[in-house]
mmCIF file of C-alpha atoms in Angstrom:
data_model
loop_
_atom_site.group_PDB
_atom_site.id
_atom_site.type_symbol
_atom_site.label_atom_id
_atom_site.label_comp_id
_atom_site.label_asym_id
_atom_site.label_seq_id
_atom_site.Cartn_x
_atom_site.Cartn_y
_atom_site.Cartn_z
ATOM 1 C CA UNK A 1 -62.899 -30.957 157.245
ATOM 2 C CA UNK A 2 -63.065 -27.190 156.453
ATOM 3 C CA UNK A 3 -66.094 -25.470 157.702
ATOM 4 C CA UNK A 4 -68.671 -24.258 155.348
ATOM 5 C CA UNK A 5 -70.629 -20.961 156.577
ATOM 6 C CA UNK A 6 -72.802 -19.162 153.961
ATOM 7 C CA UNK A 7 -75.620 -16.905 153.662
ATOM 8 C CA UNK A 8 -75.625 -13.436 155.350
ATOM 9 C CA UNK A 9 -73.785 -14.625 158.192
ATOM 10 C CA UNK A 10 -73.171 -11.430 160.857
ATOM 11 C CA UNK A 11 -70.530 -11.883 163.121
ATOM 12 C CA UNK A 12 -72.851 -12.123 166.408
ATOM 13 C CA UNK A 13 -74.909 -14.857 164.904
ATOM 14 C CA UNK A 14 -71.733 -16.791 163.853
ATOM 15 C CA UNK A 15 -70.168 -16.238 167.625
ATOM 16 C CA UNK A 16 -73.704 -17.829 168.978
ATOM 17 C CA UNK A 17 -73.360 -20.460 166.901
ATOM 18 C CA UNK A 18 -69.880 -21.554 167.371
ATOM 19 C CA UNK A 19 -70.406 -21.038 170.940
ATOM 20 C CA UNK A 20 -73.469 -23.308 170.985
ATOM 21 C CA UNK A 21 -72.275 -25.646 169.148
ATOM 22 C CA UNK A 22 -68.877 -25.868 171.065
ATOM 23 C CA UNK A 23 -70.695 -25.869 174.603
ATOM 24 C CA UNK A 24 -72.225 -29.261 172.654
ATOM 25 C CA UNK A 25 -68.867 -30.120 171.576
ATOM 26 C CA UNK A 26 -70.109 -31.053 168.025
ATOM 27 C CA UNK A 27 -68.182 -29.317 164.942
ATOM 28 C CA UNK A 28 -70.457 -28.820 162.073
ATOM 29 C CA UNK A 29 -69.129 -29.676 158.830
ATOM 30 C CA UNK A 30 -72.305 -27.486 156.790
ATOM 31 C CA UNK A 31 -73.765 -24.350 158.524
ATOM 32 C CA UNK A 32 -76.252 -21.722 156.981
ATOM 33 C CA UNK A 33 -76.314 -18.439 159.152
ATOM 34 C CA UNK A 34 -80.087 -16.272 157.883
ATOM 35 C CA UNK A 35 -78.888 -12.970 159.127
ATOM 36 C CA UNK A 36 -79.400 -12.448 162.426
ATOM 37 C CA UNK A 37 -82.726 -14.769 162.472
ATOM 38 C CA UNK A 38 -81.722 -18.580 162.584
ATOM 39 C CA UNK A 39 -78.644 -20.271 161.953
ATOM 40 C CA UNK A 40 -78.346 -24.864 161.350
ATOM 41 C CA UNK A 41 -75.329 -26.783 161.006
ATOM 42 C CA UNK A 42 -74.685 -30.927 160.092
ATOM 43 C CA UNK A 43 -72.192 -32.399 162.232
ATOM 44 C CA UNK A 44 -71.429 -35.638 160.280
ATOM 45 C CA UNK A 45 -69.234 -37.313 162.482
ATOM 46 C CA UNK A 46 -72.233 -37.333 165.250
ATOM 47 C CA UNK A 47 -74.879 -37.314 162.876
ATOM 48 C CA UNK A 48 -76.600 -34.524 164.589
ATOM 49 C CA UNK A 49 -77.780 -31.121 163.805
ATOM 50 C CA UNK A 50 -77.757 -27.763 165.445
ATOM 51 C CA UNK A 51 -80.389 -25.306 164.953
ATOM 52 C CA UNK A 52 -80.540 -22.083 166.671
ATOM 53 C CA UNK A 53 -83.753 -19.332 166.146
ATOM 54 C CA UNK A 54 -81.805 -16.217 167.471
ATOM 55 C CA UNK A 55 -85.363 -14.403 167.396
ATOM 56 C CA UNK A 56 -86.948 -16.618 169.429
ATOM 57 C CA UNK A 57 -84.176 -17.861 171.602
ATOM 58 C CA UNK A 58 -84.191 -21.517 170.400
ATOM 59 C CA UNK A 59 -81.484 -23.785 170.715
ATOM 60 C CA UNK A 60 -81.822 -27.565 169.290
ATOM 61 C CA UNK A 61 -79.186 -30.310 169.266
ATOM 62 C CA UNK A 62 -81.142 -32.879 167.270
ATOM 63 C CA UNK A 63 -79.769 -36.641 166.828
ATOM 64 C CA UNK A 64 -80.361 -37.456 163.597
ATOM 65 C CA UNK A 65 -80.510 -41.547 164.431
ATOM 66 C CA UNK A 66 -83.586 -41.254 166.736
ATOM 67 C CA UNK A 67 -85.790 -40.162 162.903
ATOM 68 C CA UNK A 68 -86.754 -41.702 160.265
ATOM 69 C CA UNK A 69 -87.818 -39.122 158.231
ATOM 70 C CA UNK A 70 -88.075 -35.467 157.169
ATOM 71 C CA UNK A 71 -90.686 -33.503 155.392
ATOM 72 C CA UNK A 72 -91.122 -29.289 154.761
ATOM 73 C CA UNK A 73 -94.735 -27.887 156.075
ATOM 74 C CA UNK A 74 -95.565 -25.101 154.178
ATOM 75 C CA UNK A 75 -98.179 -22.607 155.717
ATOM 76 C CA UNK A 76 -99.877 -20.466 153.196
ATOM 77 C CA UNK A 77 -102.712 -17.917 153.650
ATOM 78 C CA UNK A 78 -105.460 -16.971 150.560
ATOM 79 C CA UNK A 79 -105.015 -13.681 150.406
ATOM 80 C CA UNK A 80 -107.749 -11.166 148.223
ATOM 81 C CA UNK A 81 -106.569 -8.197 146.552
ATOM 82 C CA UNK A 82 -108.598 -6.231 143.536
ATOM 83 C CA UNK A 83 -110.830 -9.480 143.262
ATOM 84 C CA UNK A 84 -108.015 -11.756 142.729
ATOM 85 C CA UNK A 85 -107.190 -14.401 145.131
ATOM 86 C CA UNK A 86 -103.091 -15.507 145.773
ATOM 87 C CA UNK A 87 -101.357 -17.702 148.262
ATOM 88 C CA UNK A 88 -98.863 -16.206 150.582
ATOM 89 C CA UNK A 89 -96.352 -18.426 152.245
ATOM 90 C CA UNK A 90 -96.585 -17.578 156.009
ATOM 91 C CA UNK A 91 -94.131 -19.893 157.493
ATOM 92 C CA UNK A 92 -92.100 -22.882 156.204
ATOM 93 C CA UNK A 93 -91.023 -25.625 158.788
ATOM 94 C CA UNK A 94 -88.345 -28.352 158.064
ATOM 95 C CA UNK A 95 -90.190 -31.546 160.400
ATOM 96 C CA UNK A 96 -88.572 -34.928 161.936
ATOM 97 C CA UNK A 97 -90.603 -37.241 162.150
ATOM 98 C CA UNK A 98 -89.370 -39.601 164.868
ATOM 99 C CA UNK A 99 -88.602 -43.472 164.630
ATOM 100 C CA UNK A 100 -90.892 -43.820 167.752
ATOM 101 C CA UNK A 101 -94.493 -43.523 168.112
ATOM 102 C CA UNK A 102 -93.764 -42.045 171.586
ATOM 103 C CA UNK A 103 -91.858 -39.179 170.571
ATOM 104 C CA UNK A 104 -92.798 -35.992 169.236
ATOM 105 C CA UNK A 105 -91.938 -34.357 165.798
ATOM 106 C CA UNK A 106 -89.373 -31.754 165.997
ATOM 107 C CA UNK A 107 -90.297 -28.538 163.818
ATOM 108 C CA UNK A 108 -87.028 -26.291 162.403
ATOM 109 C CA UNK A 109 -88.060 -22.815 161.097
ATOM 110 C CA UNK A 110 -86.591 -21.821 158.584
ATOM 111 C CA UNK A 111 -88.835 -19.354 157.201
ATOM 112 C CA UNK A 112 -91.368 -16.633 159.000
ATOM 113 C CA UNK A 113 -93.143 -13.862 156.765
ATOM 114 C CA UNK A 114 -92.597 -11.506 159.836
ATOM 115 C CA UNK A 115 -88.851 -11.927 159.070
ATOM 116 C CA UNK A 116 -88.789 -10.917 155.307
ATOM 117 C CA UNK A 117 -90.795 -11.876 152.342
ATOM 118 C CA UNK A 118 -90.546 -15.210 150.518
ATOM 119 C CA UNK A 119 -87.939 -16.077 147.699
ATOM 120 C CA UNK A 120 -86.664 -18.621 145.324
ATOM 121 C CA UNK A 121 -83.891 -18.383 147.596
ATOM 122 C CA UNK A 122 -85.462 -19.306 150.734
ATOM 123 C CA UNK A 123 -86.763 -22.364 148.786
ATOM 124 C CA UNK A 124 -83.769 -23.477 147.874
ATOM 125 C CA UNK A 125 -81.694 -23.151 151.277
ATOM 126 C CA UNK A 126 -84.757 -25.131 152.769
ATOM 127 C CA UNK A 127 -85.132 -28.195 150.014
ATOM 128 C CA UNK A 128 -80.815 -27.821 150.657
ATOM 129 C CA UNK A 129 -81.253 -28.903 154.356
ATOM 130 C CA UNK A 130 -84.376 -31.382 154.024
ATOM 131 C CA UNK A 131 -81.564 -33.259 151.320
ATOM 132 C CA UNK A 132 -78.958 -32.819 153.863
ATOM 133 C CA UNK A 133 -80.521 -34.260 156.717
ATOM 134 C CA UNK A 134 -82.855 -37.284 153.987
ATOM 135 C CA UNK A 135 -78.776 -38.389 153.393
ATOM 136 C CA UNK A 136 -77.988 -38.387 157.269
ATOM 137 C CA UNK A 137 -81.116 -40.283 158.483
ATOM 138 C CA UNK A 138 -79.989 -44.074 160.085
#
């Protein structure tokens, strides 16, 4: 299967990526690179996703049987300006919420107002990989 890689991909987040997810030996099949902020990949054939934060230094090699579902958190602040009141999205999180009650949720960010501001486009990449990993989960 032919590798997918989309979205502002530089060449030094795609070489921490593929080097990641080689050390794991997993080869995803889908993989979204956000500039040089956070890159996540499906590898079907394991079930399992990778998700790397290059500005935070995370690295996650989630299997996707040990879930049972997904959700996105949205974190909005009220914000005042002139007298008028609007919501600003703050950070959006893609959570696993884990078949046992012993395990932690696992949070994927996927969006961080510090990064850049908030767009259609961020909504869809993020309701793309909730789907993705809904169709994966055991």
């Amino acid at each position: 299967m032919m590798k997918k890689i989309k979205n502002n991909d530089s060449d030094t987040s795609k070489k921490l990526f593929t080097a990641f997810e080689e050390r794991m030996g997993l080869t995803c099949d889908v993989i979204d690179l956000k500039e040089e902020i956070y890159g996540i990949g499906l590898d079907r054939s394991s079930n399992t996703i990778i998700y790397l934060n290059f500005v935070n230094g995370v690295e996650q090699c989630i299997g996707l049987s040990e879930f049972k579902g997904v959700y996105v958190h949205r974190v909005e602040q009220n914000k005042r300006s002139f007298g008028k009141s609007k919501e600003i999205t703050e950070f959006v999180f893609i959570k696993l919420l884990p078949k046992s009650d012993l395990a932690g949720q696992i949070s994927l960010e996927l969006f961080n107002h510090k990064w850049y501001p908030f767009s259609m486009e961020e909504l869809e990449l993020i309701n793309k990989w909730k789907r993705i990993i809904e169709e994966n989960l055991s």
